[in-house]
Short mmCIF file of C-alpha atoms in Angstrom, two decimals:
data_model
loop_
_atom_site.label_atom_id
_atom_site.label_comp_id
_atom_site.label_asym_id
_atom_site.label_seq_id
_atom_site.Cartn_x
_atom_site.Cartn_y
_atom_site.Cartn_z
CA UNK J 1 114.25 -80.81 -190.01
CA UNK J 2 112.90 -79.15 -186.86
CA UNK J 3 110.66 -76.20 -187.81
CA UNK J 4 109.74 -75.13 -184.27
CA UNK J 5 111.51 -71.78 -184.61
CA UNK J 6 110.31 -71.04 -188.16
CA UNK J 7 108.30 -67.92 -187.32
CA UNK J 8 110.64 -66.61 -184.64
CA UNK J 9 113.52 -66.71 -187.13
CA UNK J 10 111.72 -64.77 -189.88
CA UNK J 11 113.17 -61.35 -190.76
CA UNK J 12 111.16 -58.44 -189.42
CA UNK J 13 109.73 -55.79 -191.73
CA UNK J 14 109.42 -52.17 -190.60
CA UNK J 15 107.69 -50.55 -193.60
CA UNK J 16 103.93 -51.18 -193.63
CA UNK J 17 103.69 -50.96 -197.44
CA UNK J 18 106.22 -53.80 -197.76
CA UNK J 19 103.47 -56.15 -196.59
CA UNK J 20 101.79 -55.77 -199.99
CA UNK J 21 104.88 -57.26 -201.67
CA UNK J 22 104.67 -61.09 -201.93
CA UNK J 23 108.47 -61.34 -202.16
CA UNK J 24 108.71 -60.61 -198.43
CA UNK J 25 106.55 -63.61 -197.49
CA UNK J 26 107.71 -67.16 -196.71
CA UNK J 27 105.73 -70.37 -197.11
CA UNK J 28 104.59 -71.96 -193.83
CA UNK J 29 106.16 -75.44 -193.34
CA UNK J 30 104.07 -78.42 -194.44
CA UNK J 31 104.22 -80.06 -191.01
CA UNK J 32 102.49 -77.11 -189.29
CA UNK J 33 98.77 -76.73 -188.57
CA UNK J 34 96.26 -73.95 -189.14
CA UNK J 35 93.89 -73.32 -186.22
CA UNK J 36 90.60 -71.59 -186.98
CA UNK J 37 87.94 -70.25 -184.62
CA UNK J 38 84.81 -68.22 -185.23
CA UNK J 39 81.48 -67.54 -183.57
CA UNK J 40 78.60 -69.17 -185.42
CA UNK J 41 75.69 -66.77 -185.70
CA UNK J 42 77.91 -63.80 -184.85
CA UNK J 43 75.81 -61.40 -186.96
CA UNK J 44 72.70 -62.21 -184.92
CA UNK J 45 74.66 -61.85 -181.66
CA UNK J 46 75.93 -58.43 -182.80
CA UNK J 47 72.41 -57.36 -183.73
CA UNK J 48 71.41 -58.31 -180.18
CA UNK J 49 74.07 -55.92 -178.82
CA UNK J 50 76.66 -58.58 -177.93
CA UNK J 51 79.48 -57.28 -180.13
CA UNK J 52 81.84 -56.90 -177.17
CA UNK J 53 81.24 -60.51 -176.14
CA UNK J 54 81.85 -61.67 -179.72
CA UNK J 55 85.15 -59.75 -179.84
CA UNK J 56 86.24 -61.08 -176.47
CA UNK J 57 85.69 -64.69 -177.50
CA UNK J 58 87.69 -64.15 -180.69
CA UNK J 59 90.54 -62.76 -178.62
CA UNK J 60 90.18 -65.57 -176.06
CA UNK J 61 91.15 -68.08 -178.73
CA UNK J 62 94.46 -66.29 -179.20
CA UNK J 63 95.40 -65.73 -175.57
CA UNK J 64 94.50 -69.29 -174.53
CA UNK J 65 96.84 -70.75 -177.15
CA UNK J 66 99.63 -68.25 -176.47
CA UNK J 67 99.48 -69.04 -172.74
CA UNK J 68 99.83 -72.76 -173.46
CA UNK J 69 102.72 -72.35 -175.90
CA UNK J 70 104.72 -69.48 -174.39
CA UNK J 71 107.46 -68.47 -174.80
CA UNK J 72 107.19 -69.83 -178.36
CA UNK J 73 106.55 -67.09 -180.95
CA UNK J 74 103.67 -68.08 -183.25
CA UNK J 75 101.79 -66.12 -185.94
CA UNK J 76 98.12 -65.27 -185.52
CA UNK J 77 95.52 -62.80 -186.72
CA UNK J 78 92.33 -61.49 -185.10
CA UNK J 79 89.24 -61.26 -187.29
CA UNK J 80 86.66 -59.70 -184.98
CA UNK J 81 84.41 -62.74 -184.44
CA UNK J 82 87.23 -65.25 -184.46
CA UNK J 83 90.92 -65.85 -184.97
CA UNK J 84 93.44 -67.81 -187.04
CA UNK J 85 96.71 -69.20 -185.71
CA UNK J 86 99.47 -71.25 -187.31
CA UNK J 87 101.43 -73.62 -185.06
CA UNK J 88 104.17 -76.27 -185.27
CA UNK J 89 103.19 -79.95 -184.94
CA UNK J 90 104.65 -80.41 -181.46
CA UNK J 91 102.18 -77.83 -180.12
CA UNK J 92 98.98 -79.26 -181.59
CA UNK J 93 97.88 -81.22 -178.52
CA UNK J 94 98.21 -78.34 -176.06
CA UNK J 95 96.65 -75.82 -178.46
CA UNK J 96 93.77 -78.18 -179.19
CA UNK J 97 92.91 -78.55 -175.50
CA UNK J 98 93.12 -74.79 -174.99
CA UNK J 99 90.69 -74.06 -177.84
CA UNK J 100 88.25 -76.75 -176.73
CA UNK J 101 88.33 -75.04 -173.33
CA UNK J 102 87.52 -71.68 -174.92
CA UNK J 103 84.67 -73.35 -176.78
CA UNK J 104 83.29 -74.51 -173.43
CA UNK J 105 83.62 -70.97 -172.04
CA UNK J 106 81.63 -69.63 -174.99
CA UNK J 107 78.84 -72.09 -174.27
CA UNK J 108 78.71 -71.84 -170.49
CA UNK J 109 79.35 -68.12 -170.01
CA UNK J 110 77.75 -66.60 -173.12
CA UNK J 111 75.46 -69.27 -174.58
CA UNK J 112 77.35 -68.92 -177.88
CA UNK J 113 78.83 -71.53 -180.18
CA UNK J 114 82.53 -71.17 -180.99
CA UNK J 115 83.48 -73.18 -184.04
CA UNK J 116 86.99 -74.60 -183.62
CA UNK J 117 89.04 -76.43 -186.21
CA UNK J 118 92.54 -77.61 -187.12
CA UNK J 119 93.75 -78.17 -190.68
CA UNK J 120 97.16 -79.70 -191.55
CA UNK J 121 99.31 -77.47 -193.73
CA UNK J 122 99.97 -80.55 -195.87
CA UNK J 123 96.28 -80.42 -196.87
CA UNK J 124 96.22 -76.64 -197.35
CA UNK J 125 99.33 -76.48 -199.51
CA UNK J 126 97.87 -78.96 -201.99
CA UNK J 127 95.41 -76.28 -203.03
CA UNK J 128 96.80 -72.90 -202.00
CA UNK J 129 100.04 -71.49 -200.63
CA UNK J 130 99.99 -70.03 -197.15
CA UNK J 131 102.75 -67.47 -196.75
CA UNK J 132 103.56 -65.37 -193.72
CA UNK J 133 105.54 -62.19 -193.02
CA UNK J 134 106.39 -60.49 -189.74
CA UNK J 135 105.95 -56.74 -189.27
CA UNK J 136 107.41 -54.75 -186.36
CA UNK J 137 104.33 -52.86 -185.18
CA UNK J 138 106.03 -51.52 -182.04
CA UNK J 139 109.04 -52.31 -179.84
CA UNK J 140 106.65 -54.59 -177.91
CA UNK J 141 104.90 -56.43 -180.71
CA UNK J 142 105.44 -58.04 -184.12
CA UNK J 143 102.31 -58.60 -186.17
CA UNK J 144 101.82 -61.50 -188.60
CA UNK J 145 100.47 -61.04 -192.12
CA UNK J 146 99.27 -63.83 -194.41
CA UNK J 147 98.82 -64.12 -198.17
CA UNK J 148 98.30 -66.89 -200.71
CA UNK J 149 94.73 -67.98 -200.00
CA UNK J 150 95.70 -70.84 -197.69
CA UNK J 151 94.28 -69.21 -194.58
CA UNK J 152 90.94 -68.63 -196.29
CA UNK J 153 90.92 -72.16 -197.68
CA UNK J 154 91.52 -73.59 -194.19
CA UNK J 155 88.65 -71.46 -192.86
CA UNK J 156 86.35 -72.78 -195.58
CA UNK J 157 87.33 -76.37 -194.78
CA UNK J 158 86.52 -75.94 -191.09
CA UNK J 159 83.14 -74.44 -191.93
CA UNK J 160 82.22 -77.04 -194.54
CA UNK J 161 83.80 -80.31 -193.41
CA UNK J 162 83.30 -81.76 -189.92
CA UNK J 163 86.50 -83.79 -190.35
CA UNK J 164 88.50 -80.65 -189.52
CA UNK J 165 86.32 -79.44 -186.62
CA UNK J 166 87.04 -80.13 -182.97
CA UNK J 167 83.45 -80.93 -182.02
CA UNK J 168 84.10 -82.41 -178.60
CA UNK J 169 83.12 -81.31 -175.13
CA UNK J 170 85.70 -79.40 -173.16
CA UNK J 171 86.38 -78.06 -169.72
CA UNK J 172 86.27 -74.25 -169.41
CA UNK J 173 88.92 -74.49 -166.70
CA UNK J 174 91.28 -75.78 -169.40
CA UNK J 175 91.23 -72.36 -171.09
CA UNK J 176 93.94 -70.23 -169.49
CA UNK J 177 92.71 -66.68 -170.16
CA UNK J 178 95.34 -64.99 -168.01
CA UNK J 179 96.18 -61.66 -169.58
CA UNK J 180 92.87 -61.26 -171.43
CA UNK J 181 91.49 -57.82 -170.60
CA UNK J 182 88.57 -55.79 -171.89
CA UNK J 183 88.74 -52.79 -169.56
CA UNK J 184 89.05 -49.68 -171.69
CA UNK J 185 85.97 -47.67 -172.46
CA UNK J 186 85.10 -47.65 -176.14
CA UNK J 187 87.42 -45.13 -177.81
CA UNK J 188 85.65 -42.27 -179.63
CA UNK J 189 86.90 -41.26 -183.07
CA UNK J 190 89.00 -38.11 -182.95
CA UNK J 191 87.40 -37.08 -186.25
CA UNK J 192 83.79 -38.10 -185.69
CA UNK J 193 83.54 -41.48 -187.45
CA UNK J 194 85.20 -44.89 -187.26
CA UNK J 195 85.35 -47.13 -190.34
CA UNK J 196 85.93 -50.89 -190.29
CA UNK J 197 87.10 -51.79 -193.78
CA UNK J 198 87.84 -55.09 -195.55
CA UNK J 199 89.17 -55.02 -199.11
CA UNK J 200 89.68 -58.12 -201.28
CA UNK J 201 91.73 -57.88 -204.48
CA UNK J 202 90.23 -59.80 -207.41
CA UNK J 203 92.70 -61.72 -209.56
CA UNK J 204 90.17 -61.87 -212.38
CA UNK J 205 90.77 -58.15 -213.02
CA UNK J 206 94.23 -58.92 -214.39
CA UNK J 207 95.78 -56.57 -211.81
CA UNK J 208 98.05 -58.09 -209.16
CA UNK J 209 96.85 -58.04 -205.57
CA UNK J 210 100.11 -56.28 -204.68
CA UNK J 211 99.24 -53.39 -206.99
CA UNK J 212 95.61 -53.28 -205.84
CA UNK J 213 96.48 -53.11 -202.14
CA UNK J 214 99.22 -50.53 -202.75
CA UNK J 215 96.76 -48.37 -204.69
CA UNK J 216 94.16 -48.67 -201.91
CA UNK J 217 96.67 -47.80 -199.17
CA UNK J 218 98.09 -44.85 -201.09
CA UNK J 219 94.57 -43.56 -201.74
CA UNK J 220 93.73 -43.90 -198.05
CA UNK J 221 96.82 -41.88 -197.16
CA UNK J 222 95.97 -39.24 -199.77
CA UNK J 223 92.50 -38.86 -198.23
CA UNK J 224 93.20 -39.32 -194.51
CA UNK J 225 96.89 -38.45 -194.21
CA UNK J 226 99.60 -40.66 -192.76
CA UNK J 227 98.74 -43.55 -190.41
CA UNK J 228 99.21 -41.37 -187.33
CA UNK J 229 96.36 -39.17 -188.53
CA UNK J 230 93.86 -41.97 -189.16
CA UNK J 231 94.95 -44.20 -186.26
CA UNK J 232 91.73 -45.16 -184.41
CA UNK J 233 93.29 -45.09 -180.94
CA UNK J 234 94.20 -41.84 -179.19
CA UNK J 235 95.86 -41.51 -175.82
CA UNK J 236 93.20 -39.01 -174.80
CA UNK J 237 90.49 -41.54 -175.64
CA UNK J 238 91.99 -44.32 -173.52
CA UNK J 239 90.00 -44.34 -170.29
CA UNK J 240 89.51 -47.32 -168.02
CA UNK J 241 85.91 -48.33 -167.37
CA UNK J 242 84.20 -48.73 -164.00
CA UNK J 243 80.82 -49.64 -165.48
CA UNK J 244 79.87 -53.18 -164.36
CA UNK J 245 77.90 -53.76 -167.56
CA UNK J 246 80.88 -52.79 -169.72
CA UNK J 247 83.18 -55.04 -167.68
CA UNK J 248 80.81 -57.99 -167.63
CA UNK J 249 82.25 -59.70 -170.72
CA UNK J 250 85.66 -60.18 -169.12
CA UNK J 251 84.04 -61.14 -165.82
CA UNK J 252 81.95 -63.86 -167.46
CA UNK J 253 84.85 -65.20 -169.53
CA UNK J 254 87.10 -65.57 -166.50
CA UNK J 255 84.30 -66.80 -164.22
CA UNK J 256 82.27 -68.99 -166.61
CA UNK J 257 80.35 -70.53 -163.72
CA UNK J 258 77.08 -68.71 -163.12
CA UNK J 259 77.95 -68.48 -159.42
CA UNK J 260 77.18 -64.83 -158.66
CA UNK J 261 79.65 -64.53 -155.76
CA UNK J 262 82.62 -65.59 -157.90
CA UNK J 263 81.66 -63.09 -160.57
CA UNK J 264 81.18 -60.31 -158.03
CA UNK J 265 84.62 -60.99 -156.59
CA UNK J 266 86.18 -60.82 -160.03
CA UNK J 267 84.36 -57.57 -160.84
CA UNK J 268 85.59 -55.98 -157.60
CA UNK J 269 89.16 -57.06 -158.37
CA UNK J 270 88.97 -55.51 -161.87
CA UNK J 271 87.61 -52.24 -160.49
CA UNK J 272 90.37 -52.07 -157.87
CA UNK J 273 93.01 -52.74 -160.53
CA UNK J 274 91.47 -50.02 -162.69
CA UNK J 275 91.62 -47.56 -159.79
CA UNK J 276 95.30 -48.32 -159.35
CA UNK J 277 95.98 -48.18 -163.09
CA UNK J 278 94.25 -44.81 -163.42
CA UNK J 279 96.26 -43.44 -160.49
CA UNK J 280 99.58 -44.83 -161.76
CA UNK J 281 99.04 -43.42 -165.26
CA UNK J 282 97.84 -40.07 -163.94
CA UNK J 283 100.84 -39.72 -161.62
CA UNK J 284 103.17 -41.03 -164.36
CA UNK J 285 104.76 -43.50 -161.96
CA UNK J 286 107.28 -46.24 -162.73
CA UNK J 287 106.40 -49.34 -160.74
CA UNK J 288 107.02 -53.04 -161.19
CA UNK J 289 109.17 -52.39 -164.23
CA UNK J 290 106.28 -50.59 -165.98
CA UNK J 291 106.54 -46.95 -167.02
CA UNK J 292 102.91 -46.04 -166.38
CA UNK J 293 103.45 -42.52 -167.66
CA UNK J 294 103.85 -43.87 -171.20
CA UNK J 295 101.60 -46.91 -170.90
CA UNK J 296 98.83 -45.38 -173.03
CA UNK J 297 101.40 -44.57 -175.69
CA UNK J 298 102.58 -48.18 -175.62
CA UNK J 299 98.99 -49.44 -175.93
CA UNK J 300 98.39 -47.22 -178.95
CA UNK J 301 101.56 -48.25 -180.77
CA UNK J 302 100.91 -51.96 -180.14
CA UNK J 303 97.37 -51.89 -181.59
CA UNK J 304 96.62 -53.96 -184.70
CA UNK J 305 94.45 -51.46 -186.58
CA UNK J 306 95.69 -52.45 -190.06
CA UNK J 307 96.68 -55.92 -191.27
CA UNK J 308 96.63 -58.39 -194.14
CA UNK J 309 95.23 -61.93 -193.88
CA UNK J 310 94.33 -62.79 -197.50
CA UNK J 311 92.40 -59.50 -197.43
CA UNK J 312 93.26 -56.00 -196.25
CA UNK J 313 91.64 -55.13 -192.90
CA UNK J 314 91.72 -51.65 -191.38
CA UNK J 315 89.99 -49.61 -188.69
CA UNK J 316 90.21 -45.95 -189.68
CA UNK J 317 89.29 -42.76 -187.87
CA UNK J 318 88.07 -39.96 -190.13
CA UNK J 319 85.35 -37.52 -191.06
CA UNK J 320 82.19 -38.39 -192.94
CA UNK J 321 83.47 -36.40 -195.94
CA UNK J 322 86.67 -38.45 -196.00
CA UNK J 323 84.68 -41.69 -195.85
CA UNK J 324 82.53 -40.55 -198.77
CA UNK J 325 85.70 -39.90 -200.79
CA UNK J 326 86.99 -43.38 -199.93
CA UNK J 327 83.74 -45.16 -200.76
CA UNK J 328 83.52 -43.30 -204.08
CA UNK J 329 87.01 -44.57 -204.92
CA UNK J 330 86.22 -48.13 -203.80
CA UNK J 331 82.95 -48.16 -205.74
CA UNK J 332 84.74 -47.18 -208.95
CA UNK J 333 87.27 -49.98 -208.62
CA UNK J 334 84.63 -52.48 -207.48
CA UNK J 335 82.61 -51.75 -210.62
CA UNK J 336 85.74 -52.24 -212.73
CA UNK J 337 86.21 -55.70 -211.19
CA UNK J 338 89.53 -54.94 -209.49
CA UNK J 339 88.32 -55.40 -205.92
CA UNK J 340 85.40 -56.09 -203.62
CA UNK J 341 84.97 -54.51 -200.22
CA UNK J 342 82.84 -54.31 -197.09
CA UNK J 343 82.54 -51.48 -194.61
CA UNK J 344 80.90 -50.74 -191.30
CA UNK J 345 80.71 -47.24 -189.85
CA UNK J 346 80.50 -46.40 -186.16
CA UNK J 347 81.75 -43.48 -184.07
CA UNK J 348 84.10 -45.42 -181.80
CA UNK J 349 86.46 -48.37 -181.57
CA UNK J 350 86.64 -51.38 -179.29
CA UNK J 351 89.93 -52.51 -177.78
CA UNK J 352 90.59 -56.01 -176.42
CA UNK J 353 93.95 -56.46 -174.73
CA UNK J 354 96.30 -59.44 -174.49
CA UNK J 355 98.74 -58.82 -171.65
CA UNK J 356 101.31 -61.60 -171.56
CA UNK J 357 103.68 -59.32 -169.64
CA UNK J 358 102.64 -55.77 -168.83
CA UNK J 359 106.21 -54.54 -168.84
CA UNK J 360 107.26 -55.62 -172.32
CA UNK J 361 104.83 -58.06 -173.97
CA UNK J 362 101.32 -56.77 -174.59
CA UNK J 363 99.30 -56.14 -177.73
CA UNK J 364 95.84 -54.83 -178.42
CA UNK J 365 93.18 -56.00 -180.85
CA UNK J 366 91.16 -53.23 -182.50
CA UNK J 367 87.69 -53.45 -184.02
CA UNK J 368 84.98 -50.95 -184.79
CA UNK J 369 82.16 -50.81 -182.25
CA UNK J 370 78.73 -52.29 -182.92
CA UNK J 371 79.92 -55.04 -185.23
CA UNK J 372 83.05 -53.75 -186.96
CA UNK J 373 84.83 -56.40 -189.01
CA UNK J 374 82.01 -58.96 -188.70
CA UNK J 375 79.50 -56.65 -190.36
CA UNK J 376 82.07 -55.41 -192.88
CA UNK J 377 82.67 -59.07 -193.83
CA UNK J 378 78.92 -59.47 -194.37
CA UNK J 379 78.99 -56.58 -196.85
CA UNK J 380 82.04 -58.04 -198.60
CA UNK J 381 80.32 -61.41 -199.03
CA UNK J 382 77.25 -59.70 -200.49
CA UNK J 383 79.44 -57.96 -203.07
CA UNK J 384 81.21 -61.20 -203.95
CA UNK J 385 77.93 -63.07 -204.32
CA UNK J 386 76.58 -60.30 -206.55
CA UNK J 387 79.71 -60.41 -208.73
CA UNK J 388 79.48 -64.20 -208.88
CA UNK J 389 75.85 -64.04 -210.01
CA UNK J 390 76.69 -61.40 -212.62
CA UNK J 391 79.53 -63.52 -213.98
CA UNK J 392 77.33 -66.59 -214.12
CA UNK J 393 74.75 -64.65 -216.13
CA UNK J 394 77.52 -63.41 -218.41
CA UNK J 395 78.92 -66.94 -218.76
CA UNK J 396 75.48 -68.22 -219.73
CA UNK J 397 75.11 -65.54 -222.42
CA UNK J 398 78.66 -66.22 -223.61
CA UNK J 399 77.98 -69.94 -223.97
CA UNK J 400 74.83 -69.23 -225.96
CA UNK J 401 76.87 -67.08 -228.33
CA UNK J 402 79.53 -69.82 -228.58
CA UNK J 403 82.50 -67.75 -227.40
CA UNK J 404 86.11 -68.57 -228.07
CA UNK J 405 87.64 -71.19 -225.78
CA UNK J 406 89.94 -68.65 -224.13
CA UNK J 407 87.05 -66.36 -223.20
CA UNK J 408 85.00 -69.30 -221.95
CA UNK J 409 87.93 -70.51 -219.85
CA UNK J 410 88.48 -67.09 -218.28
CA UNK J 411 84.77 -66.69 -217.53
CA UNK J 412 84.62 -70.10 -215.84
CA UNK J 413 87.74 -69.28 -213.79
CA UNK J 414 86.24 -65.98 -212.65
CA UNK J 415 82.99 -67.61 -211.55
CA UNK J 416 84.94 -70.21 -209.55
CA UNK J 417 87.00 -67.47 -207.89
CA UNK J 418 83.92 -65.56 -206.79
CA UNK J 419 82.15 -68.68 -205.52
CA UNK J 420 84.12 -68.69 -202.27
CA UNK J 421 82.74 -67.00 -199.17
CA UNK J 422 86.12 -65.33 -198.80
CA UNK J 423 88.66 -64.42 -201.42
CA UNK J 424 92.01 -66.07 -202.06
CA UNK J 425 94.97 -63.88 -202.86
CA UNK J 426 97.68 -64.99 -205.29
CA UNK J 427 101.13 -66.32 -204.47
#
């Protein structure tokens, strides 16, 4: 059976809360592959002020594969310092070459190491399901969501087992980064603060992940209002940059050679395009099939500021008081064992754009500035490690007291669950 059109043929959801319901997800075919990329040492790079470069390389993984496989519709998710994609078997060769090319760009242009891997779904599904749903984020863009733990398991395999890594030299020219743009100024929060949040439901609590994520989302809406009110991107905040330093990440990615003339030419071209874009949007013109008067609106509606990929990820604009209310709520449920979470607070968001067709096929990857998801993930891992250590201590005490077999079994299961760097969600 040909599964090439599996994702394209999925029904499209329009209610964001439906993504917490596992009944709306479908298992990825066993002949597909999971592609994983992430920057090794991303925390150190962010501490050195290179968070925009880290974000750009994560987005580069996506656009390079999409350019090779278009017009095929494939599911992917952006994680801040990397990306995950799921592809049919016929596309593996082209996608592999594209990602090896991006890996070479990371090395030559940024002196960073991009870890790249491919894991067969046949291997993943032996241990965890990997289910996907498609959500209509805007008329221009459908966003993929993943549950089951398979995506996290594939990520762990790539990190831990060289068999699944693509550790070969590549040619940066092989990475087609057409459509990759990082040209907006960082977008200030309309309410003063910008929160990057990752929440992981814990099965060991006895509460379903569906219920946990629904409770979290309803609490967020009770504190911040509806999604329009906490959306991190505002049309007023979307301003194109003319600062060479702010534009340098895109320039380096698309001109990985250190030849200064080539990079200068690319910078001049970006600045000229930004002048035209600013004028077209300001005059609200319609040119080339693009309604520039509503382009900022289209960018905002096609921004992936909330998503599910075995965990709940969100970038939220709010006040410091609202964030204190949210962290108080999260702390209570973390102490009860229902969830673990990581946060990073800034005052602005970073937007990386993938423009496959400016008229009707563009989407925009959102992260908090100064580290965003990558630093939130660090906090999440610290919580999980702490919970794991606490459970191990409890298990040791329980064994000394000769607990019942059922209690011992549950304790052992909980320790195993919390031993992973990331958390697996249930079927």
